[in-house]
Amino acid sequence: MPERSGKPGLLSISALGVVLGTLCFAASLTPSLVPRPPVVQGALAGLGFAVGYGCGVLIREAWLWLQLPVLPDRSRRAGIAAALVVCAIAAGLCLWWATGWQNRLRALMEMPAIDSAGPLTIAATALGVFVLLLLLARGFRLAARRLSETLARFIPRRQAILLALAVTALVFWSIGNGLLVDGALRFLDGIYAELDQQFEEGSPEPTDAAKSGGPGSFVAWDSLGRAGRRMVAAGPDRAAIEAVAGAPAQEPLRVYVGLNSADTPAARAALALEEAIRIGAFERANLVIVTPTGTGWVDPESQAALEYVLRGDVASVAVQYSYVASWIAMLADPDYGVETAREVFAALYDHWRTLPPETRPRLYLHGLSLGAFNSDRSHDLHQVIGDPYQGALWSGPPFNSRTWRAVTAERNAGTPEWLPTFRDGSVIRFTAQKNHLDDATAPWGPYRVIYLQYASDAVTFFDPHAAWRQPDWMADPIGPDVSPDFVWIPVVTQLQLIADIMMAVVPPKGYGHVYAFPHYVDAWASLTDAPGWTPEGLEALKTTIGNVAP
C-alpha cells in the first residue's frame, strides 16, 4: 500500500517509486536487438529506473487523492522493506546475469565474448541519470506548485493547479525543445559539417575525366564532401572486376553531387543530370539512382556488389542532401531529404524517358536507411506507371517507410514480420542473411522490388507501440540473429529499442544496421539477373571478396 501523504523534501524518496524503479532497472538489463556497452546500458537502466519511479509516484498520489485506505504504519513499513529486499535481489541477479545475456547475443552476431557487462559502471551511470531526471522532475513540481499558489489568490484552487501545470509544462517544453534540443542539434551539425569537409588520403582527387571532380567535371572536387569523395575514389575498377569475373568488364561510372556543389536541391539535381550525360551514364546498360544516407554516405558494400555483378556496365548517380547522421536527420525533420530525392529522380527519369526504349539503360533505385526512406518517396505512382523503371533495392528501410509498412502489414498469413512474403512474390520480395529471393511461388515480373533487412536491425524494426504491445516480429519464430533471451516487457522494451536505434551500427557486417557484401550480391543478382554470371560464379564472388571495408 502507498505511504502516507506529506510534502516531499529534497532528499525524500517514494518507496513505491523505488520498488517499481528497481524492477524497471532490472528489466532494462535484459538483452534486446544489439549488444550494449556498459555506459549505454547504464544510461538506459537509469532512464528505466526514472520511468518506474515516476509511475510509482503517480500511483501513490492518485491513491491518496482518491482517499483509498492505507496500511497501518508498522505493516506499511514491513511491506516496503520486504518489497525493497526482493527488488534489490532481482536487480543484483540481473546485473549478474547481464554478462551471460550479452555474450549469448554477441555469439549470434559473431562478436567476441566479454568478461563482464560492467556492473559497477552500469550502476554508477544509472544512478547519475536517475538523479539528474529526479532533480528535473522536482524542479518542475516546485515551479508548478509555486505558480499555482500565486494563481490561487485570483482564481479557484483547482483551476489554478491546472493552469499552473499547463504553463509550467509549456515553459519546460520551450526550454527543452528550444534551447537544449536546438542547441544539441546545432552542436552536432557543427561536428558533422566539419567531418564533411575533411579530405582523406584514401580518397585522392581523380585524374580520370570520367569521374566526378576530375578534369572537365561540372562538379568541383572540394564540393563533394567527405562521403562523396569516398564514393568516387572507391573501387572496384575495371581491372579488379575482370580479375574476379574472369571476363571482360568496363570501368564503373559514378556521379556524385555534394551539398555544396549547388545552392538548391533543384540545382543539384540538374547538375547531376549534366554530369551523368557528360560521362556517358545513359550509354551504359544499367543506371542506378542511389539515395545516400543522412551523412551523404553511399554504402561501399552495396556499390561494389552492384559493380561486380554487372561487370562494370553500370552508372550510379548520388546527390547529397545532408551531412548529419540519419537518425538525427529523422528526429530533426522526418521529411529531410525528400525534396532532393524527388528533384533528382524527376531530372534523371524525365531524361531517361526521352531516350529510345530499346537502347536506353535499365533504370533502378537504391537506398540504405534514410536513403531507402527517401528513395521510396522520390516519386509517385502516376509519374511512372506509363513507363516504369525496372526496380529498386532498399536495404535497412526505416520502420516508417510507407511502402515497406504497407507491404509488411499485408504480408502473407503465417510469414514472420522480419521475413515476410508478399502475394506470389512476382513484384516484391524480402531477404536477409540467408538468400530467400528464390523462394517465391512465381517468377519475377518486369518490375521488381527487393527489401534487404536483418531481424536485428532496430532502424527497421523499431515499433512506436512497443510500450504497450508486443511487436509482431518478437513472435515465434524469431529471426536467427535475435536473442531468445529478448522478451517483451511493457515500457522497458520501448526504451530498449530507442537505445538500439542509436547503437544499430555497432554490430559487425551482416547484423544490425550494417549490411554485408555477400547479401548485396544476392540482392543485386536477383534484381538485375546478373548477366554473364553463373550461380557458382556468384558464390565464388561472395567468397573471394568477402566484405569490401574492414
XYZ file of C-alpha atoms in Angstrom:
550
model
C 0.000 0.000 0.000
C 1.187 3.561 -0.616
C 2.851 5.644 2.026
C 1.015 8.430 3.764
C 0.921 11.874 2.260
C 3.243 14.672 3.079
C 5.183 17.344 1.283
C 8.387 15.808 -0.049
C 11.673 17.331 0.929
C 14.675 17.478 -1.333
C 16.021 14.165 -0.049
C 12.679 12.384 0.367
C 12.154 9.279 -1.783
C 8.972 7.421 -2.659
C 9.244 3.811 -1.531
C 6.727 2.620 -4.126
C 8.668 4.569 -6.742
C 11.890 2.836 -5.700
C 10.208 -0.574 -5.933
C 8.853 -0.011 -9.440
C 12.026 1.801 -10.495
C 14.187 -1.108 -9.378
C 12.034 -3.554 -11.310
C 12.392 -1.412 -14.447
C 16.122 -1.124 -13.794
C 16.413 -4.902 -13.624
C 14.223 -5.404 -16.693
C 16.331 -2.966 -18.741
C 19.344 -5.254 -18.285
C 17.716 -7.975 -20.358
C 19.023 -8.171 -23.938
C 17.339 -6.596 -26.938
C 18.400 -6.378 -30.601
C 22.025 -5.249 -30.314
C 24.714 -5.524 -27.629
C 25.112 -2.522 -25.357
C 28.353 -1.234 -23.783
C 28.241 -0.537 -20.023
C 27.769 3.247 -20.255
C 24.876 2.940 -22.704
C 23.342 0.172 -20.606
C 23.735 2.319 -17.523
C 22.017 5.290 -19.156
C 19.187 3.002 -20.287
C 18.897 1.481 -16.806
C 18.832 4.927 -15.208
C 16.110 6.043 -17.588
C 14.168 2.853 -16.850
C 14.524 3.420 -13.123
C 13.301 7.004 -13.536
C 10.252 5.877 -15.527
C 9.387 3.225 -12.951
C 9.944 5.676 -10.116
C 7.704 8.241 -11.783
C 4.947 5.650 -12.207
C 5.242 4.774 -8.535
C 4.914 8.416 -7.504
C 1.870 8.913 -9.726
C 0.192 5.756 -8.376
C 0.843 6.898 -4.814
C -0.546 10.377 -5.465
C -3.628 9.003 -7.196
C -4.233 6.519 -4.358
C -4.067 9.215 -1.731
C -6.103 11.692 -3.793
C -8.871 9.096 -4.073
C -8.667 8.693 -0.282
C -8.326 4.928 -0.551
C -7.366 3.056 2.627
C -3.690 2.708 3.564
C -1.984 0.164 5.776
C -1.014 0.985 9.348
C 2.458 2.431 9.670
C 4.018 -0.770 11.043
C 2.540 -3.029 8.352
C 3.337 -0.482 5.664
C 6.994 -0.262 6.714
C 7.316 -4.037 6.844
C 5.744 -4.409 3.400
C 8.002 -1.745 1.933
C 11.088 -3.322 3.480
C 10.195 -6.765 2.096
C 9.492 -5.338 -1.342
C 12.764 -3.425 -1.381
C 14.709 -6.559 -0.402
C 13.071 -8.581 -3.189
C 13.718 -5.815 -5.727
C 17.330 -5.444 -4.647
C 17.849 -9.185 -5.081
C 16.210 -9.041 -8.530
C 18.428 -6.132 -9.586
C 21.546 -7.886 -8.293
C 20.686 -11.100 -10.120
C 20.031 -9.232 -13.362
C 23.367 -7.434 -13.049
C 24.977 -10.830 -12.553
C 23.137 -12.410 -15.482
C 23.753 -9.439 -17.790
C 27.143 -10.778 -18.888
C 25.607 -14.069 -19.997
C 22.760 -12.316 -21.790
C 25.148 -10.047 -23.653
C 27.502 -12.888 -24.577
C 24.710 -15.053 -25.981
C 23.641 -12.138 -28.159
C 27.229 -11.409 -29.156
C 27.713 -15.054 -30.131
C 24.741 -14.808 -32.503
C 26.443 -11.819 -34.135
C 29.879 -13.459 -34.244
C 31.282 -10.920 -31.812
C 33.909 -11.830 -29.179
C 32.677 -12.565 -25.693
C 33.162 -10.078 -22.860
C 34.465 -10.922 -19.401
C 31.962 -8.662 -17.673
C 28.996 -6.484 -18.528
C 30.476 -3.803 -16.249
C 28.019 -3.833 -13.314
C 29.749 -1.026 -11.431
C 29.783 1.222 -14.488
C 26.144 0.382 -15.160
C 25.103 1.128 -11.587
C 27.060 4.392 -11.371
C 25.791 5.663 -14.720
C 22.227 4.655 -13.887
C 22.393 6.492 -10.566
C 23.686 9.650 -12.244
C 20.967 9.578 -14.904
C 18.249 8.952 -12.337
C 19.396 11.746 -10.035
C 19.510 14.181 -12.950
C 15.993 13.267 -14.056
C 14.711 13.326 -10.472
C 16.051 16.837 -9.934
C 14.470 17.930 -13.202
C 11.117 16.455 -12.188
C 11.267 18.065 -8.770
C 12.163 21.388 -10.314
C 9.066 21.080 -12.476
C 6.927 20.191 -9.473
C 8.286 23.065 -7.397
C 7.720 25.575 -10.198
C 4.173 24.343 -10.769
C 3.384 24.460 -7.046
C 4.701 27.988 -6.600
C 2.799 29.191 -9.652
C -0.441 27.511 -8.542
C -0.152 29.119 -5.087
C 0.195 32.512 -6.743
C -2.696 31.931 -9.134
C -4.913 30.635 -6.310
C -5.107 34.179 -4.969
C -7.094 35.201 -8.045
C -8.904 32.065 -9.324
C -10.325 28.896 -7.717
C -7.687 26.468 -6.442
C -8.319 23.615 -8.862
C -8.305 25.951 -11.823
C -5.061 27.400 -10.516
C -3.490 23.933 -10.311
C -4.476 23.010 -13.873
C -3.354 26.344 -15.279
C -0.070 26.160 -13.381
C 0.631 22.665 -14.711
C -0.102 23.753 -18.267
C 2.048 26.884 -18.066
C 4.937 25.066 -16.374
C 4.813 22.280 -18.956
C 4.878 24.854 -21.737
C 7.847 26.650 -20.212
C 9.801 23.430 -19.643
C 8.972 22.228 -23.160
C 10.102 25.529 -24.639
C 13.347 25.403 -22.703
C 13.973 21.751 -23.539
C 12.980 21.902 -27.181
C 14.003 25.453 -27.960
C 17.293 25.627 -26.095
C 18.565 22.174 -25.210
C 17.428 20.217 -28.274
C 18.150 23.009 -30.733
C 21.479 23.612 -29.072
C 22.363 19.920 -29.234
C 21.348 19.767 -32.896
C 23.426 22.845 -33.700
C 26.375 21.306 -31.861
C 26.036 18.020 -33.764
C 25.507 19.923 -37.001
C 28.809 21.688 -36.473
C 30.630 18.422 -35.810
C 29.202 16.707 -38.885
C 29.809 19.780 -41.048
C 33.474 19.708 -40.061
C 33.684 15.978 -40.793
C 32.051 16.530 -44.171
C 34.820 18.925 -45.175
C 37.671 16.563 -44.298
C 39.981 15.334 -47.052
C 41.305 11.800 -46.647
C 44.434 10.236 -48.100
C 42.379 7.228 -49.176
C 40.227 9.446 -51.415
C 42.644 11.191 -53.802
C 41.412 13.667 -56.369
C 40.764 11.805 -59.628
C 42.746 12.365 -62.811
C 40.205 10.477 -64.920
C 37.808 12.783 -66.802
C 35.056 10.182 -66.404
C 34.915 10.740 -62.637
C 33.079 13.469 -60.755
C 35.546 16.059 -59.552
C 38.087 15.052 -62.209
C 39.289 17.011 -65.258
C 36.385 18.566 -67.163
C 33.862 17.697 -64.452
C 30.979 20.070 -63.772
C 31.416 19.301 -60.064
C 34.321 20.679 -58.048
C 36.219 18.023 -56.099
C 36.205 20.027 -52.870
C 32.389 20.437 -53.070
C 31.658 16.707 -52.948
C 32.047 16.339 -49.203
C 33.904 13.500 -47.500
C 31.265 10.863 -48.328
C 31.147 11.893 -51.979
C 34.922 11.815 -52.346
C 34.925 8.342 -50.801
C 32.336 7.075 -53.274
C 34.126 8.455 -56.323
C 37.543 7.179 -55.233
C 36.363 3.745 -54.104
C 36.825 0.509 -56.018
C 36.358 -1.742 -57.757
C 37.831 -0.593 -61.013
C 37.775 -2.411 -64.339
C 40.915 -4.419 -63.620
C 39.622 -5.643 -60.262
C 36.306 -6.725 -61.782
C 37.990 -8.554 -64.644
C 40.336 -10.321 -62.232
C 37.429 -11.727 -60.241
C 34.955 -12.282 -63.079
C 37.495 -13.798 -65.449
C 35.817 -11.948 -68.307
C 35.958 -8.508 -69.939
C 34.469 -5.649 -67.884
C 34.003 -1.906 -68.070
C 35.091 0.875 -65.764
C 32.108 1.631 -63.492
C 30.783 5.181 -63.713
C 29.909 7.101 -60.541
C 28.364 10.554 -60.349
C 28.227 12.359 -57.020
C 26.984 15.892 -56.368
C 27.699 17.301 -52.920
C 25.595 19.527 -50.728
C 27.982 22.387 -51.503
C 28.057 21.736 -55.251
C 24.980 23.919 -55.846
C 22.644 26.076 -53.778
C 19.289 24.274 -54.082
C 18.005 20.695 -54.476
C 16.775 21.516 -57.983
C 20.164 22.949 -58.967
C 21.993 19.931 -57.550
C 19.658 17.581 -59.440
C 20.238 19.482 -62.689
C 23.985 19.327 -62.070
C 23.788 15.566 -61.511
C 21.978 15.148 -64.824
C 24.551 17.256 -66.674
C 27.390 15.281 -65.107
C 25.715 11.960 -65.927
C 25.298 12.981 -69.573
C 28.890 14.256 -69.714
C 30.437 10.938 -68.663
C 28.083 8.793 -70.748
C 25.983 7.348 -67.931
C 22.954 6.922 -70.188
C 25.053 4.894 -72.635
C 25.595 2.116 -70.106
C 23.289 -0.907 -69.888
C 22.291 -0.041 -66.320
C 21.681 3.216 -64.452
C 21.130 3.346 -60.688
C 19.827 6.354 -58.772
C 21.409 5.975 -55.338
C 19.909 7.990 -52.495
C 22.601 8.399 -49.788
C 22.151 8.170 -46.034
C 21.844 11.298 -43.916
C 25.622 11.842 -43.899
C 25.744 11.590 -47.691
C 27.318 8.137 -47.382
C 26.863 5.503 -50.068
C 27.448 2.000 -48.707
C 30.636 0.698 -50.388
C 29.486 -2.877 -49.818
C 26.420 -2.297 -51.970
C 28.248 -0.203 -54.554
C 30.951 -2.823 -55.017
C 28.444 -5.667 -55.198
C 26.460 -3.803 -57.848
C 29.531 -3.141 -59.980
C 30.888 -6.673 -59.706
C 27.513 -8.240 -60.528
C 27.087 -6.017 -63.607
C 30.771 -6.264 -64.555
C 31.125 -2.513 -64.509
C 28.415 -1.892 -67.106
C 26.590 0.480 -64.773
C 26.471 4.148 -63.852
C 25.463 5.251 -60.356
C 24.215 8.749 -59.554
C 24.002 10.107 -55.993
C 23.192 13.584 -54.679
C 23.879 14.638 -51.092
C 21.071 16.306 -49.126
C 22.573 16.343 -45.619
C 25.771 15.684 -43.685
C 24.305 14.569 -40.320
C 23.554 11.017 -39.202
C 20.292 9.540 -40.466
C 18.702 9.191 -37.029
C 19.475 12.848 -36.249
C 18.071 13.955 -39.599
C 14.886 11.963 -38.957
C 14.490 13.453 -35.483
C 15.053 16.973 -36.788
C 12.723 16.609 -39.775
C 11.098 13.309 -40.898
C 10.847 14.691 -44.448
C 14.524 15.626 -44.581
C 15.930 14.714 -47.976
C 12.606 14.011 -49.700
C 12.754 17.202 -51.763
C 16.219 16.361 -53.049
C 15.245 12.762 -53.808
C 12.236 13.929 -55.812
C 14.230 16.514 -57.753
C 16.950 14.000 -58.606
C 14.507 11.307 -59.667
C 12.479 13.717 -61.787
C 15.565 15.092 -63.558
C 17.072 11.702 -64.390
C 13.823 9.869 -65.061
C 12.451 12.586 -67.342
C 15.617 12.492 -69.433
C 15.639 8.687 -69.428
C 12.078 8.664 -70.797
C 13.156 10.709 -73.829
C 15.627 8.005 -74.893
C 14.684 5.109 -77.206
C 13.417 2.217 -75.039
C 15.480 -0.324 -76.984
C 18.803 1.450 -76.315
C 18.388 3.299 -73.016
C 19.762 1.764 -69.798
C 17.739 -0.271 -67.365
C 16.861 2.088 -64.510
C 16.985 1.074 -60.835
C 16.647 2.834 -57.476
C 18.668 2.098 -54.367
C 18.997 3.400 -50.833
C 20.099 2.333 -47.372
C 18.488 3.529 -44.146
C 17.234 7.109 -44.582
C 18.298 6.740 -48.200
C 15.801 3.890 -48.611
C 13.100 6.015 -46.984
C 13.717 8.955 -49.299
C 14.207 6.791 -52.386
C 10.786 5.251 -51.755
C 9.275 8.738 -51.606
C 11.193 10.106 -54.574
C 8.274 9.570 -56.965
C 4.564 8.904 -57.152
C 2.782 6.116 -58.974
C 1.295 8.442 -61.571
C 4.786 9.601 -62.546
C 5.996 6.165 -63.594
C 3.001 3.959 -64.332
C 3.102 4.767 -68.057
C 6.815 3.973 -68.356
C 8.064 2.271 -65.209
C 11.681 1.866 -64.220
C 12.959 -1.687 -63.720
C 13.068 -1.949 -59.943
C 14.545 -0.997 -56.578
C 16.765 -2.414 -53.865
C 16.045 -0.882 -50.473
C 18.189 -2.078 -47.571
C 17.521 -1.427 -43.903
C 14.368 0.592 -44.613
C 13.344 2.711 -41.584
C 10.284 1.481 -39.718
C 8.172 4.391 -41.006
C 8.865 3.779 -44.714
C 5.456 3.950 -46.386
C 5.719 1.097 -48.911
C 7.583 -1.188 -46.516
C 4.957 -0.676 -43.813
C 2.045 -1.313 -46.174
C 3.563 -4.452 -47.693
C 4.666 -5.838 -44.324
C 1.188 -5.246 -42.854
C -0.384 -7.086 -45.793
C 2.137 -9.955 -45.826
C 1.020 -13.498 -46.478
C -0.516 -15.207 -43.453
C 1.901 -17.272 -41.418
C 5.041 -15.454 -42.547
C 7.071 -13.568 -39.909
C 7.290 -9.805 -39.927
C 11.078 -9.948 -40.089
C 10.979 -12.052 -43.292
C 7.543 -11.777 -44.909
C 6.362 -12.942 -48.285
C 4.007 -10.774 -50.293
C 1.454 -12.404 -52.543
C 3.151 -14.565 -55.188
C 6.494 -12.746 -54.994
C 6.454 -11.643 -58.611
C 6.835 -7.953 -57.660
C 8.154 -7.634 -54.084
C 10.487 -9.968 -52.207
C 12.320 -9.868 -48.886
C 15.661 -11.368 -47.972
C 18.136 -11.409 -45.084
C 21.454 -13.076 -44.267
C 20.277 -16.267 -45.949
C 19.180 -15.716 -49.532
C 15.389 -16.150 -49.763
C 14.909 -14.442 -53.110
C 14.342 -17.705 -54.969
C 11.624 -18.876 -52.574
C 8.782 -17.091 -54.386
C 5.991 -19.160 -55.916
C 6.016 -17.123 -59.138
C 8.849 -15.857 -61.346
C 9.883 -12.229 -61.315
C 7.756 -9.833 -63.333
C 9.102 -6.865 -65.311
C 9.093 -4.611 -62.201
C 10.955 -5.782 -59.103
C 11.423 -4.518 -55.545
C 13.762 -6.175 -53.056
C 13.980 -5.418 -49.343
C 17.233 -6.498 -47.700
C 16.725 -6.448 -43.938
C 18.145 -8.139 -40.864
C 15.906 -9.169 -37.994
C 18.341 -7.468 -35.594
C 18.058 -4.077 -37.340
C 16.344 -1.694 -34.926
C 16.125 1.018 -37.591
C 13.759 -1.260 -39.497
C 12.021 -2.983 -36.615
C 11.596 -0.180 -34.112
C 7.957 -0.255 -33.043
C 6.472 3.003 -31.694
C 3.747 0.935 -29.985
C 6.116 -1.428 -28.159
C 5.415 0.363 -24.856
C 2.042 -1.362 -24.554
C 2.037 -4.266 -27.031
C 4.483 -6.880 -28.212
C 5.814 -6.274 -31.733
C 4.830 -8.926 -34.261
C 8.471 -9.703 -35.078
C 9.002 -10.921 -31.496
C 6.543 -13.777 -32.004
C 7.874 -17.240 -32.852
C 9.737 -17.936 -34.993
C 12.168 -15.151 -34.170
C 14.953 -14.088 -36.510
C 18.211 -16.056 -36.479
C 20.147 -13.043 -35.187
C 17.671 -12.151 -32.408
C 18.445 -13.441 -28.927
C 15.941 -15.939 -27.483
C 16.511 -14.113 -24.182
C 14.825 -10.986 -25.612
C 11.367 -10.788 -24.042
C 8.727 -8.118 -24.339
C 8.347 -6.002 -21.190
C 5.850 -3.109 -21.264
C 7.516 0.319 -21.431
C 11.012 -1.149 -20.948
C 11.123 -2.745 -24.416
C 10.272 0.640 -25.928
C 13.234 2.213 -24.140
C 15.494 -0.635 -25.233
C 14.511 -0.216 -28.888
C 15.242 3.516 -28.715
C 18.736 2.673 -27.463
C 19.063 0.002 -30.156
C 18.428 2.535 -32.926
C 21.342 4.655 -31.709
C 23.554 1.542 -31.396
C 22.386 -0.126 -34.617
C 25.751 0.201 -36.379
C 27.765 -1.344 -33.518
C 27.441 -4.999 -34.672
C 29.761 -6.394 -37.360
C 28.760 -6.578 -41.018
C 25.796 -8.841 -41.573
C 23.958 -7.842 -38.388
C 22.057 -4.881 -37.006
C 22.090 -1.967 -39.449
C 25.410 -2.965 -41.057
C 24.763 -4.678 -44.378
C 27.288 -7.061 -45.910
C 28.723 -7.508 -49.408
C 27.606 -11.151 -49.899
C 23.986 -10.286 -49.123
C 24.113 -7.340 -51.507
C 25.453 -9.680 -54.207
C 22.405 -11.911 -53.744
C 20.078 -8.915 -53.943
C 21.649 -7.226 -56.968
C 21.939 -10.526 -58.817
C 18.244 -11.237 -58.331
C 17.211 -7.700 -59.215
C 19.273 -7.467 -62.421
C 19.524 -11.170 -63.402
C 23.344 -10.853 -63.141
C 24.110 -11.094 -66.859
C 27.049 -13.384 -67.600
C 27.254 -14.911 -64.130
C 26.508 -18.485 -63.137
C 25.257 -19.373 -59.627
C 28.648 -20.939 -58.925
C 30.387 -17.794 -60.097
C 28.322 -15.609 -57.799
C 29.104 -17.861 -54.843
C 32.791 -17.625 -55.708
C 32.463 -13.824 -55.918
C 30.994 -13.654 -52.426
C 33.733 -15.875 -51.048
C 36.559 -14.093 -52.865
C 35.612 -10.548 -51.912
C 34.000 -11.202 -48.522
C 33.431 -7.633 -47.342
C 34.773 -4.531 -49.042
C 35.588 -2.405 -45.997
C 37.113 -3.670 -42.731
